[in-house]
Short mmCIF file of C-alpha atoms in Angstrom, two decimals:
data_model
loop_
_atom_site.label_atom_id
_atom_site.label_comp_id
_atom_site.label_asym_id
_atom_site.label_seq_id
_atom_site.Cartn_x
_atom_site.Cartn_y
_atom_site.Cartn_z
CA MET A 794 32.34 -41.58 155.12
CA ARG A 795 31.34 -38.73 152.81
CA THR A 796 32.44 -38.57 149.19
CA VAL A 797 32.19 -35.79 146.63
CA ALA A 798 32.32 -36.41 142.86
CA LEU A 799 33.03 -33.75 140.24
CA TRP A 800 31.78 -34.65 136.79
CA PHE A 801 32.74 -32.76 133.64
CA PRO A 802 30.11 -33.76 131.06
CA ASP A 803 31.27 -34.44 127.51
CA TRP A 804 34.88 -34.09 128.63
CA PRO A 805 36.38 -35.03 125.21
CA VAL A 806 34.54 -32.02 123.77
CA GLN A 807 35.64 -29.75 126.60
CA ALA A 808 39.24 -30.95 126.31
CA ALA A 809 39.22 -30.29 122.55
CA ARG A 810 37.87 -26.80 123.20
CA LEU A 811 40.60 -26.11 125.77
CA ASP A 812 43.30 -27.48 123.47
CA ALA A 813 42.11 -25.27 120.62
CA GLY A 814 42.05 -22.15 122.77
CA ASP A 815 38.25 -21.94 122.68
CA ALA A 816 38.43 -21.44 118.90
CA LEU A 817 36.09 -24.31 117.89
CA ALA A 818 32.74 -23.26 116.47
CA GLU A 819 29.56 -24.81 117.83
CA PRO A 820 28.07 -27.35 117.44
CA ILE A 821 30.99 -29.68 118.23
CA ALA A 822 31.30 -33.46 118.08
CA VAL A 823 34.22 -35.76 118.88
CA ALA A 824 34.36 -38.74 116.52
CA ALA A 825 35.96 -42.16 116.95
CA HIS A 826 35.78 -44.84 114.24
CA HIS A 827 33.41 -42.66 112.18
CA ARG A 828 30.86 -42.43 115.01
CA VAL A 829 30.09 -39.65 117.46
CA LYS A 830 31.80 -40.42 120.77
CA ALA A 831 30.76 -37.19 122.52
CA CYS A 832 28.99 -34.01 121.50
CA SER A 833 28.34 -30.59 122.98
CA HIS A 834 25.04 -29.33 124.35
CA ALA A 835 24.52 -27.26 121.20
CA ALA A 836 24.96 -30.40 119.08
CA ARG A 837 22.40 -32.32 121.12
CA LYS A 838 19.91 -29.48 120.69
CA VAL A 839 19.95 -29.99 116.91
CA GLY A 840 19.45 -33.76 117.22
CA ILE A 841 22.98 -35.22 117.33
CA ARG A 842 23.49 -38.14 119.72
CA ARG A 843 26.33 -40.40 120.83
CA GLY A 844 26.85 -43.44 118.63
CA MET A 845 25.44 -41.67 115.56
CA LYS A 846 27.44 -42.07 112.36
CA VAL A 847 29.42 -38.95 111.55
CA ARG A 848 27.92 -38.68 108.08
CA ASN A 849 24.40 -38.80 109.56
CA ALA A 850 25.36 -36.16 112.11
CA GLN A 851 26.70 -33.92 109.35
CA ALA A 852 23.48 -34.41 107.42
CA VAL A 853 21.54 -33.22 110.48
CA ALA A 854 23.88 -30.26 111.07
CA PRO A 855 26.12 -29.39 108.08
CA GLU A 856 27.84 -26.74 110.19
CA LEU A 857 28.97 -29.38 112.71
CA THR A 858 32.61 -29.11 113.81
CA VAL A 859 34.03 -32.65 113.94
CA VAL A 860 37.15 -33.27 116.04
CA GLU A 861 38.97 -36.60 116.00
CA ASP A 862 39.08 -38.53 119.26
CA ASN A 863 42.37 -38.11 121.12
CA PRO A 864 42.63 -39.86 124.53
CA ASP A 865 46.07 -38.33 125.10
CA ARG A 866 44.59 -34.85 124.77
CA ASP A 867 41.75 -35.73 127.16
CA GLY A 868 44.11 -37.13 129.78
CA ARG A 869 46.66 -34.34 129.47
CA MET A 870 44.10 -31.59 129.83
CA PHE A 871 42.38 -33.25 132.78
CA ALA A 872 45.67 -33.95 134.58
CA SER A 873 46.39 -30.23 134.48
CA LEU A 874 42.87 -29.39 135.70
CA ALA A 875 42.92 -31.98 138.51
CA ALA A 876 45.97 -30.31 140.04
CA SER A 877 43.76 -27.41 141.15
CA PHE A 878 41.79 -29.71 143.49
CA ASP A 879 44.82 -30.42 145.69
CA ASP A 880 44.47 -27.01 147.32
CA VAL A 881 40.97 -27.91 148.54
CA ALA A 882 41.05 -31.63 149.37
CA ALA A 883 43.91 -33.85 150.47
CA SER A 884 42.50 -37.15 149.18
CA VAL A 885 41.71 -36.76 145.47
CA GLU A 886 41.32 -39.70 143.10
CA VAL A 887 40.91 -39.55 139.32
CA LEU A 888 38.52 -42.26 138.08
CA ARG A 889 38.89 -41.26 134.44
CA PRO A 890 39.53 -38.04 132.50
CA GLY A 891 36.42 -35.99 133.27
CA LEU A 892 35.52 -37.57 136.62
CA VAL A 893 37.24 -37.12 139.98
CA VAL A 894 36.26 -38.03 143.56
CA ALA A 895 37.52 -36.65 146.87
CA ASP A 896 37.09 -37.21 150.60
CA LEU A 897 34.36 -34.69 151.48
CA ALA A 898 34.40 -35.43 155.21
CA ALA A 899 38.05 -34.46 155.56
CA ALA A 900 37.70 -31.43 153.28
CA GLY A 901 34.58 -30.26 155.13
CA ALA A 902 36.25 -30.61 158.51
CA PHE A 903 39.24 -28.56 157.31
CA HIS A 904 37.26 -25.79 155.60
CA GLY A 905 34.49 -25.48 158.16
CA GLY A 906 31.64 -27.37 156.49
CA GLU A 907 30.64 -29.49 153.51
CA ASP A 908 28.91 -26.62 151.71
CA THR A 909 32.06 -24.50 151.88
CA ALA A 910 34.19 -27.38 150.63
CA LEU A 911 31.80 -28.05 147.71
CA GLU A 912 31.86 -24.38 146.70
CA MET A 913 35.64 -24.32 146.83
CA LEU A 914 35.89 -27.45 144.69
CA LEU A 915 33.58 -25.92 142.08
CA ASP A 916 35.62 -22.71 142.14
CA ALA A 917 38.80 -24.73 141.63
CA ALA A 918 37.20 -26.45 138.61
CA SER A 919 36.03 -23.22 137.01
CA ARG A 920 37.56 -22.49 133.62
CA ARG A 921 36.36 -20.47 130.68
CA GLY A 922 33.80 -22.51 128.73
CA ILE A 923 34.10 -25.54 131.05
CA ASP A 924 31.03 -27.10 132.70
CA ALA A 925 31.25 -29.06 135.95
CA PHE A 926 28.64 -30.75 138.15
CA VAL A 927 29.13 -31.80 141.74
CA GLY A 928 27.47 -34.56 143.73
CA ALA A 929 27.95 -35.83 147.27
CA ALA A 930 26.90 -38.98 149.11
CA ASP A 931 28.12 -41.58 151.58
CA GLU A 932 29.44 -43.95 148.90
CA ILE A 933 31.63 -43.37 145.85
CA ALA A 934 29.18 -44.98 143.39
CA THR A 935 26.25 -43.01 144.83
CA ALA A 936 28.26 -39.77 144.65
CA VAL A 937 29.07 -40.44 140.98
CA ILE A 938 25.36 -40.94 140.21
CA ALA A 939 24.47 -37.87 142.29
CA ALA A 940 26.95 -35.76 140.30
CA ARG A 941 25.10 -36.55 137.08
CA ALA A 942 21.94 -35.25 138.78
CA SER A 943 23.81 -32.38 140.52
CA GLU A 944 22.50 -33.56 143.90
CA VAL A 945 23.97 -33.45 147.40
CA VAL A 946 22.57 -36.53 149.16
CA ALA A 947 22.17 -36.10 152.91
CA PRO A 948 24.03 -38.52 155.21
CA GLY A 949 22.17 -41.81 155.44
CA ALA A 950 19.80 -40.95 152.57
CA SER A 951 21.59 -42.81 149.78
CA LYS A 952 19.00 -45.60 149.47
CA ASP A 953 16.12 -43.11 149.19
CA PHE A 954 17.97 -41.12 146.52
CA LEU A 955 18.91 -44.19 144.47
CA ALA A 956 15.42 -45.72 144.68
CA ALA A 957 14.02 -43.21 142.17
CA GLN A 958 16.95 -43.38 139.72
CA PRO A 959 16.32 -45.22 136.42
CA ILE A 960 18.30 -48.40 135.98
CA GLY A 961 19.89 -47.01 132.81
CA VAL A 962 22.02 -44.65 134.93
CA LEU A 963 24.25 -47.65 135.72
CA VAL A 964 25.59 -47.76 132.15
CA ALA A 965 25.58 -43.99 131.62
CA GLU A 966 28.86 -43.76 133.53
CA GLU A 967 31.62 -46.21 132.64
CA ALA A 968 33.44 -45.63 135.94
CA LEU A 969 30.64 -47.50 137.76
CA GLY A 970 31.79 -50.72 136.09
CA ALA A 971 28.27 -52.00 135.39
CA ASP A 972 27.90 -54.63 132.67
CA ALA A 973 25.66 -53.35 129.88
CA GLY A 974 24.29 -56.80 129.08
CA THR A 975 23.28 -57.38 132.70
CA VAL A 976 21.53 -54.01 132.92
CA ARG A 977 19.73 -54.68 129.62
CA ALA A 978 18.55 -58.07 130.84
CA LEU A 979 17.26 -56.57 134.09
CA GLY A 980 15.31 -54.02 132.10
CA GLN A 981 13.76 -56.76 129.98
CA LEU A 982 12.68 -58.47 133.20
CA GLY A 983 10.73 -55.36 134.20
CA ILE A 984 13.25 -53.75 136.57
CA ALA A 985 12.92 -50.03 135.83
CA THR A 986 14.55 -48.30 138.83
CA LEU A 987 17.44 -48.91 141.19
CA GLY A 988 14.94 -49.16 144.03
CA GLU A 989 13.29 -52.15 142.35
CA LEU A 990 16.71 -53.72 141.80
CA ALA A 991 17.71 -53.19 145.45
CA ALA A 992 14.48 -54.88 146.59
CA LEU A 993 15.49 -58.15 144.90
CA PRO A 994 17.20 -60.78 147.07
CA PRO A 995 20.98 -60.47 146.61
CA SER A 996 21.35 -64.24 146.34
CA ALA A 997 18.82 -64.41 143.50
CA VAL A 998 20.56 -61.65 141.53
CA THR A 999 23.97 -63.24 142.07
CA THR A 1000 22.72 -66.69 141.08
CA ARG A 1001 21.17 -65.36 137.86
CA PHE A 1002 23.82 -62.82 136.79
CA GLY A 1003 26.98 -63.79 138.69
CA ALA A 1004 29.58 -61.18 139.63
CA ASN A 1005 28.06 -58.60 137.27
CA GLY A 1006 24.73 -58.92 139.03
CA MET A 1007 26.35 -58.61 142.44
CA ARG A 1008 28.10 -55.42 141.30
CA VAL A 1009 24.95 -53.61 140.14
CA HIS A 1010 22.94 -54.82 143.15
CA ARG A 1011 25.51 -53.41 145.58
CA ILE A 1012 25.39 -50.06 143.78
CA ALA A 1013 21.56 -49.99 143.89
CA ALA A 1014 21.48 -51.00 147.56
CA ALA A 1015 24.05 -48.32 148.53
CA ALA A 1016 26.31 -50.97 150.02
CA PRO A 1017 29.28 -49.68 152.05
CA ASP A 1018 32.11 -48.65 149.77
CA ARG A 1019 35.83 -48.14 150.15
CA ARG A 1020 37.34 -44.82 151.19
CA VAL A 1021 38.73 -42.37 148.67
CA ALA A 1022 42.42 -43.01 148.06
CA PRO A 1023 42.99 -45.12 151.20
CA GLU A 1024 46.50 -46.26 152.01
CA ILE A 1025 46.03 -50.03 151.60
CA ALA A 1026 48.95 -52.04 152.89
CA VAL A 1027 50.59 -53.78 149.94
CA GLU A 1028 54.06 -55.12 149.42
CA ASP A 1029 56.61 -52.69 148.12
CA LEU A 1030 56.45 -52.88 144.32
CA ALA A 1031 57.20 -49.22 143.66
CA VAL A 1032 59.62 -48.27 140.90
CA ALA A 1033 61.50 -44.98 140.70
CA VAL A 1034 63.93 -43.18 138.47
CA THR A 1035 66.20 -40.19 139.04
CA PRO A 1036 67.21 -38.73 135.66
CA GLU A 1037 70.67 -37.27 135.18
CA ASP A 1038 69.11 -34.00 134.05
CA PRO A 1039 65.72 -32.65 135.21
CA ILE A 1040 62.86 -33.57 132.91
CA GLU A 1041 61.61 -30.35 131.32
CA ARG A 1042 60.21 -31.53 127.98
CA VAL A 1043 57.13 -33.57 127.21
CA ASP A 1044 59.00 -36.01 124.95
CA ALA A 1045 61.50 -36.76 127.73
CA ALA A 1046 58.58 -37.27 130.13
CA ALA A 1047 56.96 -39.72 127.69
CA PHE A 1048 60.20 -41.73 127.45
CA ALA A 1049 60.53 -41.88 131.25
CA ALA A 1050 56.86 -42.89 131.60
CA ARG A 1051 57.20 -45.81 129.18
CA ALA A 1052 60.40 -47.06 130.82
CA LEU A 1053 58.95 -46.89 134.34
CA ALA A 1054 55.70 -48.56 133.24
CA ALA A 1055 57.69 -51.45 131.77
CA SER A 1056 59.65 -51.86 135.01
CA LEU A 1057 56.51 -51.75 137.14
CA HIS A 1058 54.69 -54.37 135.09
CA GLU A 1059 57.70 -56.67 135.18
CA ARG A 1060 57.42 -56.64 138.98
CA LEU A 1061 53.65 -57.12 138.84
CA ALA A 1062 54.03 -60.04 136.44
CA ALA A 1063 56.47 -61.70 138.83
CA THR A 1064 53.83 -61.58 141.60
CA GLY A 1065 50.99 -62.66 139.29
CA ARG A 1066 48.78 -59.65 140.07
CA ASN A 1067 47.41 -56.57 138.36
CA CYS A 1068 47.30 -52.94 139.46
CA LEU A 1069 43.93 -51.20 139.88
CA ARG A 1070 45.08 -48.01 141.59
CA LEU A 1071 48.34 -46.23 140.88
CA LYS A 1072 50.06 -43.33 142.62
CA VAL A 1073 52.33 -41.09 140.54
CA VAL A 1074 54.85 -39.10 142.59
CA ALA A 1075 57.20 -36.48 141.18
CA GLU A 1076 59.73 -34.21 142.85
CA LEU A 1077 60.69 -30.88 141.31
CA GLY A 1078 63.99 -29.08 141.37
CA ASP A 1079 62.97 -26.85 144.28
CA GLY A 1080 61.96 -29.83 146.43
CA THR A 1081 58.22 -29.62 145.72
CA ARG A 1082 56.51 -33.03 145.87
CA LEU A 1083 53.55 -33.67 143.56
CA GLU A 1084 51.24 -36.67 143.85
CA ARG A 1085 48.25 -37.95 141.94
CA VAL A 1086 46.25 -41.18 142.29
CA TRP A 1087 44.70 -42.79 139.20
CA ARG A 1088 42.15 -45.57 139.47
CA THR A 1089 40.68 -47.68 136.67
CA ARG A 1090 37.81 -50.14 136.56
CA ASP A 1091 39.88 -52.68 134.63
CA ALA A 1092 43.41 -53.75 135.47
CA LEU A 1093 46.07 -51.37 134.20
CA THR A 1094 48.09 -52.65 131.28
CA GLU A 1095 51.63 -51.48 130.59
CA SER A 1096 50.37 -49.20 127.83
CA ALA A 1097 47.57 -47.77 130.01
CA THR A 1098 50.03 -47.14 132.84
CA ALA A 1099 52.42 -45.32 130.52
CA ASP A 1100 49.55 -43.23 129.15
CA ARG A 1101 48.40 -42.08 132.58
CA VAL A 1102 51.91 -41.27 133.74
CA ARG A 1103 52.54 -39.34 130.53
CA TRP A 1104 49.29 -37.40 130.89
CA GLN A 1105 50.16 -36.51 134.47
CA LEU A 1106 53.72 -35.45 133.74
CA ASP A 1107 52.54 -33.44 130.75
CA GLY A 1108 50.01 -31.66 132.96
CA TRP A 1109 52.62 -30.89 135.62
CA LEU A 1110 55.15 -29.64 133.10
CA THR A 1111 52.53 -27.51 131.36
CA SER A 1112 51.48 -25.96 134.67
CA SER A 1113 55.12 -25.36 135.56
CA ARG A 1114 55.78 -23.56 132.27
CA ALA A 1115 52.59 -21.51 132.67
CA LEU A 1116 53.80 -20.29 136.05
CA GLY A 1117 57.33 -19.64 134.88
CA GLY A 1118 56.51 -18.31 131.42
CA GLY A 1119 58.71 -20.54 129.29
CA GLU A 1120 60.25 -23.91 128.55
CA GLY A 1121 62.08 -25.18 131.61
CA GLU A 1122 61.44 -21.94 133.49
CA GLY A 1123 58.65 -23.17 135.70
CA GLU A 1124 58.36 -22.07 139.28
CA GLY A 1125 59.53 -25.46 140.52
CA GLY A 1126 61.92 -26.29 137.69
CA GLY A 1127 62.03 -29.67 135.97
CA ILE A 1128 61.17 -33.09 137.39
CA THR A 1129 64.17 -34.48 139.28
CA SER A 1130 62.62 -37.72 140.56
CA LEU A 1131 59.71 -39.89 139.48
CA LEU A 1132 58.07 -42.78 141.36
CA LEU A 1133 55.22 -45.16 140.53
CA GLU A 1134 53.58 -46.94 143.45
CA PRO A 1135 50.74 -49.48 143.06
CA LEU A 1136 48.22 -48.88 145.84
CA GLU A 1137 45.73 -51.65 145.09
CA LEU A 1138 46.41 -55.05 143.57
CA ALA A 1139 44.10 -57.77 142.30
CA ALA A 1140 44.41 -61.24 140.86
CA PRO A 1141 44.11 -61.31 137.04
CA GLU A 1142 40.90 -62.55 135.48
CA PRO A 1143 41.04 -66.00 133.88
CA VAL A 1144 41.71 -65.79 130.16
CA GLY A 1145 39.32 -67.73 127.94
CA LYS A 1146 39.12 -68.06 124.20
CA LEU A 1147 40.08 -64.88 122.34
CA TRP A 1148 36.88 -64.65 120.29
CA ALA A 1149 34.50 -66.00 122.94
CA GLY A 1150 31.47 -63.97 123.95
CA GLY A 1151 33.01 -62.97 127.25
CA ALA A 1152 36.42 -62.04 125.87
CA SER A 1153 37.50 -58.53 126.85
CA THR A 1154 39.58 -55.92 125.08
CA ASP A 1155 42.38 -56.59 127.56
CA THR A 1156 42.35 -60.25 126.56
CA ALA A 1157 42.72 -59.37 122.88
CA ARG A 1158 45.45 -56.87 123.67
CA ARG A 1159 47.43 -59.44 125.64
CA VAL A 1160 47.19 -61.92 122.76
CA VAL A 1161 48.33 -59.29 120.25
CA GLU A 1162 51.27 -58.26 122.44
CA ARG A 1163 52.25 -61.92 122.80
CA VAL A 1164 52.22 -62.34 119.01
CA GLN A 1165 54.35 -59.22 118.63
CA SER A 1166 56.86 -60.47 121.20
CA GLN A 1167 57.29 -63.72 119.24
CA LEU A 1168 57.06 -62.54 115.62
CA GLY A 1169 58.10 -58.91 115.88
CA ILE A 1170 56.26 -55.65 116.36
CA ASP A 1171 55.42 -55.41 112.63
CA ALA A 1172 53.53 -58.72 112.72
CA VAL A 1173 50.28 -57.03 113.84
CA LEU A 1174 49.25 -53.80 112.15
CA GLN A 1175 46.34 -51.43 112.70
CA PRO A 1176 45.02 -48.57 110.56
CA ARG A 1177 45.60 -45.01 111.76
CA LEU A 1178 44.39 -41.72 110.33
CA VAL A 1179 47.07 -39.46 108.83
CA GLY A 1180 46.96 -36.35 106.66
CA GLY A 1181 46.20 -36.41 102.96
CA ARG A 1182 43.83 -35.30 100.21
CA GLY A 1183 42.49 -38.63 99.00
CA VAL A 1184 41.17 -41.58 100.98
CA ALA A 1185 43.82 -44.28 100.78
CA GLU A 1186 46.64 -41.85 101.58
CA ARG A 1187 44.89 -40.81 104.80
CA VAL A 1188 45.19 -44.33 106.22
CA ALA A 1189 48.55 -45.65 107.40
CA MET A 1190 49.13 -49.18 108.67
CA VAL A 1191 51.29 -48.95 111.79
CA PRO A 1192 52.34 -51.56 114.37
CA PHE A 1193 49.69 -52.26 116.99
CA GLY A 1194 50.03 -49.90 119.94
CA GLU A 1195 52.04 -47.28 118.04
CA GLU A 1196 51.02 -43.95 116.57
CA PRO A 1197 52.11 -42.73 113.14
CA GLY A 1198 54.73 -40.00 113.16
CA GLY A 1199 54.57 -36.75 111.29
CA VAL A 1200 50.78 -36.52 111.14
CA GLU A 1201 49.76 -33.24 109.55
CA LYS A 1202 46.90 -31.62 111.47
CA HIS A 1203 46.50 -28.57 109.24
CA ALA A 1204 43.91 -28.28 106.48
CA TRP A 1205 44.60 -30.00 103.15
CA PRO A 1206 43.48 -27.85 100.20
CA GLY A 1207 41.67 -30.02 97.70
CA ALA A 1208 40.92 -32.78 100.21
CA ILE A 1209 37.85 -34.95 99.68
CA PRO A 1210 35.00 -33.45 101.75
CA ALA A 1211 33.36 -35.41 104.54
CA PRO A 1212 31.77 -37.84 104.99
CA LEU A 1213 34.50 -40.14 103.75
CA PRO A 1214 33.82 -43.48 102.01
CA ALA A 1215 33.39 -46.51 104.22
CA ARG A 1216 35.36 -49.03 102.10
CA LEU A 1217 38.59 -48.67 100.14
CA GLY A 1218 39.11 -50.29 96.79
CA GLY A 1219 42.02 -52.48 95.82
CA GLY A 1220 43.98 -49.56 94.39
CA ILE A 1221 43.79 -47.71 91.09
CA ASP A 1222 45.97 -50.36 89.42
CA HIS A 1223 43.74 -53.25 90.54
CA PRO A 1224 41.78 -54.82 87.64
CA ALA A 1225 38.51 -54.65 89.60
CA SER A 1226 38.85 -50.88 90.00
CA ARG A 1227 38.23 -50.18 86.29
CA ILE A 1228 34.95 -48.43 85.66
CA MET A 1229 33.26 -46.85 82.61
CA LEU A 1230 31.39 -43.54 82.77
CA ILE A 1231 29.24 -42.51 79.77
CA ASP A 1232 26.89 -39.69 78.80
CA ALA A 1233 23.33 -39.99 77.47
CA SER A 1234 24.57 -40.77 73.94
CA GLY A 1235 26.87 -43.57 75.12
CA THR A 1236 30.08 -41.56 74.68
CA PRO A 1237 32.71 -42.03 77.38
CA VAL A 1238 32.95 -39.10 79.79
CA ILE A 1239 36.51 -37.87 80.28
CA VAL A 1240 38.27 -35.04 82.11
CA THR A 1241 39.52 -32.30 79.80
CA ALA A 1242 42.76 -30.36 80.05
CA GLU A 1243 40.80 -27.62 81.84
CA ALA A 1244 39.85 -30.11 84.58
CA LEU A 1245 36.21 -30.19 83.40
CA LEU A 1246 33.97 -33.09 82.41
CA SER A 1247 33.51 -33.55 78.69
CA ALA A 1248 29.77 -34.25 79.21
CA GLU A 1249 27.20 -34.80 81.93
CA PRO A 1250 27.42 -38.37 83.33
CA TYR A 1251 24.40 -40.56 82.57
CA GLY A 1252 25.40 -44.19 83.04
CA LEU A 1253 28.09 -46.21 84.73
CA ALA A 1254 29.42 -49.71 84.10
CA TRP A 1255 31.39 -51.55 86.77
CA GLY A 1256 32.21 -55.11 85.83
CA GLU A 1257 28.98 -56.83 84.76
CA LYS A 1258 26.73 -54.35 86.60
CA ARG A 1259 25.10 -51.29 85.04
CA TYR A 1260 24.01 -48.20 86.96
CA LEU A 1261 22.01 -45.06 86.17
CA VAL A 1262 23.84 -41.99 87.50
CA THR A 1263 21.57 -40.11 89.92
CA GLY A 1264 24.08 -37.58 91.24
CA TRP A 1265 27.69 -36.48 90.96
CA ALA A 1266 30.11 -33.83 92.22
CA GLY A 1267 33.51 -32.74 90.91
CA PRO A 1268 35.93 -33.27 89.36
CA TRP A 1269 38.60 -32.02 91.76
CA PRO A 1270 42.06 -31.93 90.14
CA VAL A 1271 45.10 -32.86 92.20
CA ASP A 1272 48.62 -32.22 90.91
CA GLU A 1273 51.17 -33.75 93.27
CA GLY A 1274 54.62 -35.16 92.72
CA TRP A 1275 55.53 -32.63 90.02
CA TRP A 1276 58.72 -31.87 91.95
CA THR A 1277 59.98 -35.43 91.46
CA GLN A 1278 62.16 -36.66 88.60
CA ALA A 1279 59.49 -38.98 87.22
CA GLU A 1280 58.36 -38.30 83.66
CA ALA A 1281 54.66 -38.82 84.48
CA PRO A 1282 54.00 -38.01 88.13
CA ALA A 1283 51.49 -40.41 89.67
CA GLY A 1284 50.02 -37.57 91.72
CA ARG A 1285 48.39 -35.87 88.70
CA VAL A 1286 44.79 -37.08 89.03
CA ALA A 1287 41.22 -35.82 89.31
CA ARG A 1288 38.60 -37.15 91.72
CA MET A 1289 34.84 -37.19 91.45
CA GLN A 1290 31.95 -38.46 93.59
CA VAL A 1291 29.23 -40.39 91.77
CA VAL A 1292 25.96 -41.93 92.98
CA GLY A 1293 24.21 -44.53 90.85
CA ARG A 1294 21.16 -46.82 91.02
CA GLU A 1295 21.42 -50.38 89.73
CA GLY A 1296 18.72 -51.58 87.34
CA GLY A 1297 15.31 -49.93 87.61
CA PRO A 1298 13.89 -47.35 90.04
CA GLU A 1299 13.78 -49.93 92.86
CA GLY A 1300 17.42 -50.94 92.45
CA ALA A 1301 20.09 -50.53 95.11
CA THR A 1302 21.93 -47.22 95.29
CA THR A 1303 25.73 -47.10 95.51
CA GLY A 1304 28.19 -44.22 95.84
CA TRP A 1305 31.77 -44.20 94.52
CA LEU A 1306 34.82 -42.02 94.75
CA LEU A 1307 36.33 -42.17 91.25
CA VAL A 1308 39.84 -41.23 90.15
CA TRP A 1309 40.70 -40.05 86.64
CA SER A 1310 44.24 -41.27 86.01
CA ARG A 1311 46.07 -42.18 82.83
CA ARG A 1312 43.04 -41.38 80.65
CA SER A 1313 40.65 -43.76 82.44
CA TRP A 1314 38.33 -43.87 85.46
CA ARG A 1315 39.18 -46.04 88.47
CA VAL A 1316 37.34 -46.76 91.73
CA GLU A 1317 39.30 -45.45 94.72
CA ALA A 1318 36.65 -46.08 97.38
CA VAL A 1319 32.98 -47.00 97.83
CA TYR A 1320 30.46 -45.20 100.02
#
């Protein structure tokens, strides 16, 4: 068996660039939970790294373009890109957005050689501003590692290639499924390369690290792997739908995806198994049949299944409109039939305590969904980012698993500049939010009718604590709600950033976002 892997480094950044029409200015970083999830090559050149706090990254590069993480955008863009590989290889499998594998032996035999097939795959992946690396080997895991090194490993040479690879490469790619704690422990024991790991007795590694140890040892030893997208015989659990009218809009596709995912997981639950590999099949109005196989390291949940189906349908519909030039005018028309077929099943992992050390995200998600089914969807809420000028108004509490509607993505004039505070206060009406700001003579500092400070801040009193002001910016007036019938609109405020040091020169430094409202200062958030 020969496998080829195509790796698109920093795919969230590349997807954001594609979605914005190549209009994002370098350097670029994609942020999730106020940390850098992925960054461009230009960002790494100036010192930005994954996992770095966004505010630290902006301090390193003030010109940094920060884009919020959007898995739907990543999946949608990659589903459209992956369609171009079907003209080169028959067996194509998406491991995650940004990484795809294909059967190189079959593609090479059809196109007259592996080198020709590799060139054609790279040509199919070529897009303006998009980087792609290709790797080939006998096993899927080895091909994925080879893609990160842009290497074509000769047949039978996988062990020699892997022997020189650092052990950290196992956790550099999430699709390999290596446990980070196991890899870290092996490194602490002096195992520096995959060759050293492969030289260990398999029984010793399995006894010490269990299934996680067995997984990484098989990768290092280039153990025989499965074929790409094989047709494994499983019982018929496929679900299908034939809409009354062809699906031509993305919102209709999303509705169909969620309904089919629910039906599929009802059947899976009845058999007591999970789906690891899913085939999405769609038929267009002209009879064209489109297929795509998605594989995940962890068992697919109902939400994850719906996401992947939605990404795929969105990509097909987008490609159809691009060929036809308009909504519903694609070359093949709308989607007239949709089928989901599980290709690989597995028994579910035993569920332990929710907050135990080995508890997974899937375990927590299942518990949350169970609570919602018993107490209602509004029983579990999660914060989501929405549009707004202040801090509190940018955060909306929505039911777990849902996204807020009507999120404004355009710029907000007068919005608080990044980085944003890390902790919200109790609200401007909360007693603990009252704060006193004075000048050097002890006179309270206020905001005048011209939206200016009456004096330069010198000291700050918050409860029983006293601070010496070391820096400040603002005020920024905000006049909202004037169109309402209220006599004193609550939106007429001014905000200011203040940094103060408690006690003497060695005291702790704190930053606040203050709000001037109803002739007094209040704490809106703390940095």
